Short mmCIF file of C-alpha atoms and ligand atoms in Angstrom, two decimals:
data_model
loop_
_atom_site.label_atom_id
_atom_site.label_comp_id
_atom_site.label_asym_id
_atom_site.label_seq_id
_atom_site.Cartn_x
_atom_site.Cartn_y
_atom_site.Cartn_z
CA MET A 1 21.39 -23.16 0.92
CA THR A 2 21.35 -20.79 3.88
CA GLN A 3 18.49 -20.48 6.33
CA ALA A 4 17.71 -16.98 5.00
CA ALA A 5 17.51 -18.25 1.43
CA THR A 6 15.02 -20.97 2.33
CA SER A 7 12.58 -18.42 3.82
CA LEU A 8 12.36 -16.28 0.69
CA LEU A 9 8.97 -16.41 -1.05
CA PRO A 10 9.45 -17.60 -4.66
CA ILE A 11 7.67 -15.29 -7.10
CA VAL A 12 7.21 -15.04 -10.87
CA ILE A 13 6.66 -11.59 -12.37
CA LEU A 14 4.67 -11.01 -15.57
CA ILE A 15 5.36 -7.90 -17.63
CA SER A 16 4.48 -6.41 -21.01
CA GLY A 17 6.68 -3.33 -21.24
CA ARG A 18 8.93 -0.87 -19.47
CA GLY A 19 9.43 -2.75 -16.21
CA SER A 20 9.87 0.09 -13.73
CA ASN A 21 7.74 -1.72 -11.12
CA LEU A 22 9.80 -4.83 -11.81
CA GLN A 23 12.92 -2.77 -11.12
CA SER A 24 11.57 -1.55 -7.78
CA ILE A 25 10.79 -5.13 -6.73
CA ILE A 26 14.26 -6.30 -7.77
CA ASP A 27 15.88 -3.41 -5.87
CA CYS A 28 13.87 -4.05 -2.71
CA ALA A 29 14.64 -7.77 -2.85
CA ALA A 30 18.34 -7.02 -3.34
CA SER A 31 18.31 -4.74 -0.28
CA GLY A 32 16.83 -7.56 1.83
CA ALA A 33 13.76 -5.51 2.77
CA LEU A 34 11.56 -7.60 0.48
CA THR A 35 11.95 -11.27 1.32
CA VAL A 36 11.24 -12.77 -2.09
CA LYS A 37 13.23 -14.66 -4.69
CA VAL A 38 12.30 -13.65 -8.24
CA ARG A 39 12.50 -17.00 -10.02
CA ALA A 40 11.51 -15.70 -13.46
CA VAL A 41 10.21 -12.73 -15.41
CA ILE A 42 7.82 -13.62 -18.22
CA SER A 43 6.75 -11.20 -20.96
CA ASN A 44 4.03 -11.57 -23.58
CA ARG A 45 5.95 -9.10 -25.72
CA PRO A 46 9.41 -9.94 -27.11
CA ASP A 47 10.41 -6.25 -27.15
CA ALA A 48 9.52 -5.45 -23.52
CA THR A 49 12.39 -3.40 -22.10
CA GLY A 50 11.70 -4.94 -18.69
CA LEU A 51 13.29 -8.13 -20.01
CA GLU A 52 16.63 -6.28 -20.09
CA ILE A 53 16.15 -5.22 -16.48
CA ALA A 54 15.59 -8.85 -15.48
CA ARG A 55 18.58 -10.11 -17.47
CA ALA A 56 20.82 -7.44 -15.95
CA ALA A 57 19.77 -8.73 -12.52
CA GLY A 58 20.58 -12.33 -13.49
CA ILE A 59 16.93 -13.43 -13.42
CA ALA A 60 15.60 -16.09 -15.81
CA THR A 61 13.46 -14.59 -18.56
CA GLU A 62 10.80 -16.14 -20.76
CA ILE A 63 8.83 -14.78 -23.71
CA ILE A 64 5.39 -16.11 -24.49
CA ASP A 65 4.38 -14.04 -27.48
CA HIS A 66 0.59 -13.82 -27.53
CA ASP A 67 0.68 -13.20 -31.30
CA LEU A 68 1.84 -16.79 -31.79
CA TYR A 69 -1.27 -18.29 -30.21
CA ALA A 70 -4.61 -18.83 -31.93
CA ASP A 71 -6.72 -17.70 -29.01
CA ARG A 72 -6.67 -16.53 -25.42
CA GLN A 73 -7.17 -20.00 -24.03
CA SER A 74 -4.13 -21.53 -25.73
CA PHE A 75 -2.01 -18.53 -24.75
CA ASP A 76 -3.15 -18.78 -21.14
CA HIS A 77 -2.42 -22.52 -21.12
CA ALA A 78 1.12 -21.95 -22.32
CA LEU A 79 1.63 -19.12 -19.86
CA GLN A 80 0.32 -21.16 -16.95
CA ALA A 81 2.53 -24.14 -17.80
CA ARG A 82 5.60 -21.89 -17.97
CA ILE A 83 4.80 -20.09 -14.73
CA ASP A 84 4.21 -23.37 -12.88
CA GLN A 85 7.60 -24.73 -13.90
CA TYR A 86 9.00 -22.16 -11.46
CA GLN A 87 6.61 -23.17 -8.64
CA PRO A 88 5.97 -19.63 -7.39
CA GLY A 89 4.13 -18.93 -4.16
CA LEU A 90 2.92 -15.68 -5.73
CA VAL A 91 2.43 -14.43 -9.29
CA VAL A 92 3.01 -10.68 -9.63
CA LEU A 93 1.49 -8.76 -12.54
CA ALA A 94 3.66 -5.68 -13.09
CA GLY A 95 2.36 -3.85 -16.14
CA PHE A 96 1.09 -7.07 -17.70
CA MET A 97 -1.42 -5.80 -20.26
CA ARG A 98 -3.35 -8.94 -21.24
CA LEU A 99 -6.81 -9.96 -20.19
CA LEU A 100 -6.69 -13.34 -18.46
CA SER A 101 -9.22 -16.15 -18.78
CA GLU A 102 -11.31 -17.30 -15.85
CA ASP A 103 -9.57 -20.70 -15.70
CA PHE A 104 -6.19 -19.03 -15.47
CA VAL A 105 -7.30 -16.63 -12.75
CA THR A 106 -8.99 -19.43 -10.80
CA HIS A 107 -5.80 -21.49 -10.92
CA TYR A 108 -3.94 -18.64 -9.13
CA HIS A 109 -6.80 -17.66 -6.84
CA GLY A 110 -5.43 -15.93 -3.77
CA ARG A 111 -1.85 -16.01 -5.06
CA MET A 112 -1.82 -13.46 -7.86
CA LEU A 113 -1.51 -9.68 -7.37
CA ASN A 114 -1.85 -6.79 -9.83
CA ILE A 115 -0.97 -3.11 -9.63
CA HIS A 116 -3.22 -0.64 -11.40
CA PRO A 117 -2.74 3.14 -11.80
CA SER A 118 -6.00 4.38 -10.30
CA LEU A 119 -7.90 4.37 -7.04
CA LEU A 120 -9.98 1.30 -7.86
CA PRO A 121 -12.87 0.84 -8.36
CA GLU A 122 -12.40 4.15 -10.23
CA PHE A 123 -10.98 3.87 -13.75
CA PRO A 124 -10.26 0.23 -14.57
CA GLY A 125 -8.71 -0.18 -18.01
CA LEU A 126 -6.50 2.21 -19.96
CA HIS A 127 -5.70 5.95 -19.93
CA THR A 128 -6.45 6.25 -16.23
CA HIS A 129 -4.52 9.51 -15.73
CA ARG A 130 -6.23 11.33 -18.56
CA ARG A 131 -9.62 10.07 -17.41
CA ALA A 132 -9.00 11.22 -13.81
CA ILE A 133 -8.09 14.73 -15.05
CA GLU A 134 -11.05 14.88 -17.43
CA ALA A 135 -13.40 13.78 -14.64
CA GLY A 136 -12.15 16.72 -12.55
CA HIS A 137 -10.87 14.52 -9.75
CA ARG A 138 -8.74 16.19 -7.09
CA GLU A 139 -7.22 12.88 -6.08
CA HIS A 140 -5.84 9.96 -8.06
CA GLY A 141 -3.45 7.14 -7.29
CA ALA A 142 -2.65 3.47 -7.58
CA SER A 143 -4.02 0.22 -6.17
CA VAL A 144 -2.72 -3.28 -5.49
CA HIS A 145 -5.37 -5.98 -5.64
CA PHE A 146 -5.82 -9.73 -5.75
CA VAL A 147 -6.68 -10.71 -9.32
CA THR A 148 -10.16 -11.93 -10.22
CA ALA A 149 -11.63 -12.67 -13.64
CA ASP A 150 -12.87 -9.12 -14.24
CA MET A 151 -10.27 -6.71 -15.57
CA ASP A 152 -8.53 -4.56 -12.92
CA SER A 153 -10.93 -5.72 -10.27
CA GLY A 154 -10.69 -7.98 -7.27
CA PRO A 155 -10.23 -7.12 -3.62
CA VAL A 156 -7.92 -4.13 -3.11
CA LEU A 157 -5.42 -4.36 -0.27
CA LEU A 158 -3.34 -1.21 -0.54
CA GLN A 159 -3.62 2.17 -2.27
CA ALA A 160 -1.45 5.25 -2.70
CA ARG A 161 -3.16 8.63 -3.09
CA VAL A 162 -1.76 11.44 -5.20
CA PRO A 163 -3.23 14.97 -5.47
CA VAL A 164 -4.25 16.12 -8.94
CA LYS A 165 -2.80 19.62 -9.31
CA PRO A 166 -4.45 22.26 -11.55
CA ASP A 167 -1.46 22.25 -13.91
CA ASP A 168 -1.16 18.44 -14.11
CA ASP A 169 -1.36 16.81 -17.51
CA PRO A 170 -1.62 13.03 -18.01
CA ALA A 171 2.17 12.67 -18.26
CA SER A 172 2.97 14.61 -15.08
CA LEU A 173 0.22 12.86 -13.16
CA ALA A 174 1.42 9.46 -14.42
CA ALA A 175 4.93 10.28 -13.20
CA HIS A 176 3.69 11.21 -9.72
CA VAL A 177 1.59 8.05 -9.50
CA LEU A 178 4.44 5.87 -10.75
CA THR A 179 6.74 7.13 -7.99
CA GLN A 180 4.14 5.94 -5.49
CA GLU A 181 3.67 2.63 -7.31
CA HIS A 182 7.34 1.89 -6.72
CA ARG A 183 6.79 2.16 -2.96
CA LEU A 184 3.36 0.55 -2.98
CA TYR A 185 3.99 -2.75 -4.71
CA PRO A 186 7.01 -3.95 -2.72
CA LEU A 187 5.15 -3.27 0.55
CA ALA A 188 2.06 -5.19 -0.59
CA ILE A 189 4.19 -8.12 -1.74
CA GLN A 190 6.08 -8.10 1.56
CA TRP A 191 2.79 -8.30 3.47
CA PHE A 192 1.91 -11.38 1.39
CA ALA A 193 5.38 -12.87 1.95
CA GLU A 194 4.95 -12.41 5.72
CA GLN A 195 1.46 -13.96 5.49
CA ARG A 196 0.03 -10.79 7.01
CA ILE A 197 -2.47 -10.69 4.15
CA PHE A 198 -4.43 -13.42 2.40
CA LEU A 199 -7.84 -14.19 0.85
CA ASP A 200 -10.24 -16.18 3.01
CA ALA A 201 -12.58 -18.92 1.75
CA ASN A 202 -15.15 -16.26 0.79
CA GLY A 203 -12.65 -14.31 -1.27
CA ARG A 204 -12.32 -11.52 1.28
CA ILE A 205 -9.03 -10.08 2.41
CA VAL A 206 -7.75 -10.85 5.89
CA PHE A 207 -5.07 -8.48 7.19
CA ASP A 208 -3.26 -9.16 10.47
CA GLY A 209 -5.99 -11.62 11.42
CA GLN A 210 -8.89 -9.19 10.81
CA PRO A 211 -11.22 -8.77 7.80
CA LEU A 212 -10.03 -5.82 5.71
CA THR A 213 -13.05 -3.58 5.13
CA HIS A 214 -11.18 -0.77 3.31
CA PRO A 215 -7.91 -0.80 1.42
CA ARG A 216 -4.92 0.24 3.50
CA ASP A 217 -3.49 3.68 2.67
CA LEU A 218 0.24 3.82 1.93
CA ALA A 219 0.53 7.20 3.67
CA ARG A 220 -0.40 5.53 6.98
CA GLU A 221 1.95 2.58 6.62
CA GLN A 222 5.57 2.04 7.50
CA PRO A 223 7.32 2.00 4.11
CA LEU A 224 9.87 -0.67 3.31
CA PRO A 225 13.43 0.66 3.68
CA CYS A 226 14.31 0.33 0.01
C1 LIG B 1 2.14 0.80 -14.34
O1 LIG B 1 1.70 2.13 -14.24
C2 LIG B 1 1.05 -0.16 -13.89
O2 LIG B 1 0.31 0.34 -12.81
C3 LIG B 1 0.21 -0.26 -15.13
O3 LIG B 1 1.14 -0.34 -16.18
C4 LIG B 1 2.30 0.42 -15.83
C5 LIG B 1 3.51 -0.46 -16.04
O4 LIG B 1 4.69 0.29 -15.87
N1 LIG B 1 -0.65 -1.40 -15.10
C6 LIG B 1 -1.88 -1.41 -15.62
O5 LIG B 1 -2.35 -0.45 -16.21
C7 LIG B 1 -2.69 -2.68 -15.40
N2 LIG B 1 -4.01 -2.50 -15.85
P1 LIG B 1 6.07 -0.45 -15.67
O6 LIG B 1 6.20 -1.45 -16.83
O7 LIG B 1 7.09 0.64 -15.75
O8 LIG B 1 6.05 -1.14 -14.34
#
């Protein structure tokens, strides 16, 4: 193994569907700008098209079909056991659309990230683009946060802001946000890989040695060259 290979952060990515964020992570890792090794992609849905993206990139894939488990706890147990076989330094939720139990989240405390298509704490949950338009918001976006037991919550480290135009509909707004997501998530993961960002003992984000009082804004950051 080369020196470069040993310094790559091992990650496992969880998906439920399309996998466009997965693709952006794979592309950035392939370019060398994102210093991670994707050890596995795990889906809770057998038909997730993101599984094809992972296979095409030569990444191990696993399916843990939630329909085959009696309850959330047994599903989460199986998922955790499978993830841990790959010994990731970071678990990356990329369009993973299952609620996770407190035990599961606690097990990965400080080493699990999620991306969500809103400017959290606005609009956790589903249909974020439609809700932002209906609320008359002029600005919308996406957030990367450390995962805690509450859905789409947890300390936010990085956000991308997108204007809501008068003629936007949920589909056009979703497309604009998604373009930003593909720049946002690799940068946040790279910060974690470089240990620039972590959770302290009180569950607060530390960024470059300082407490992070507000999420960083992608527009003010140096994007990854990928
Ligand atoms: C992305 O927009 C992501 O932010 C969202 O699901 C989509 C997955 O797209 N995640 C959530 O809503 C989490 N609550 P992708 O499969 O093409 O990456």
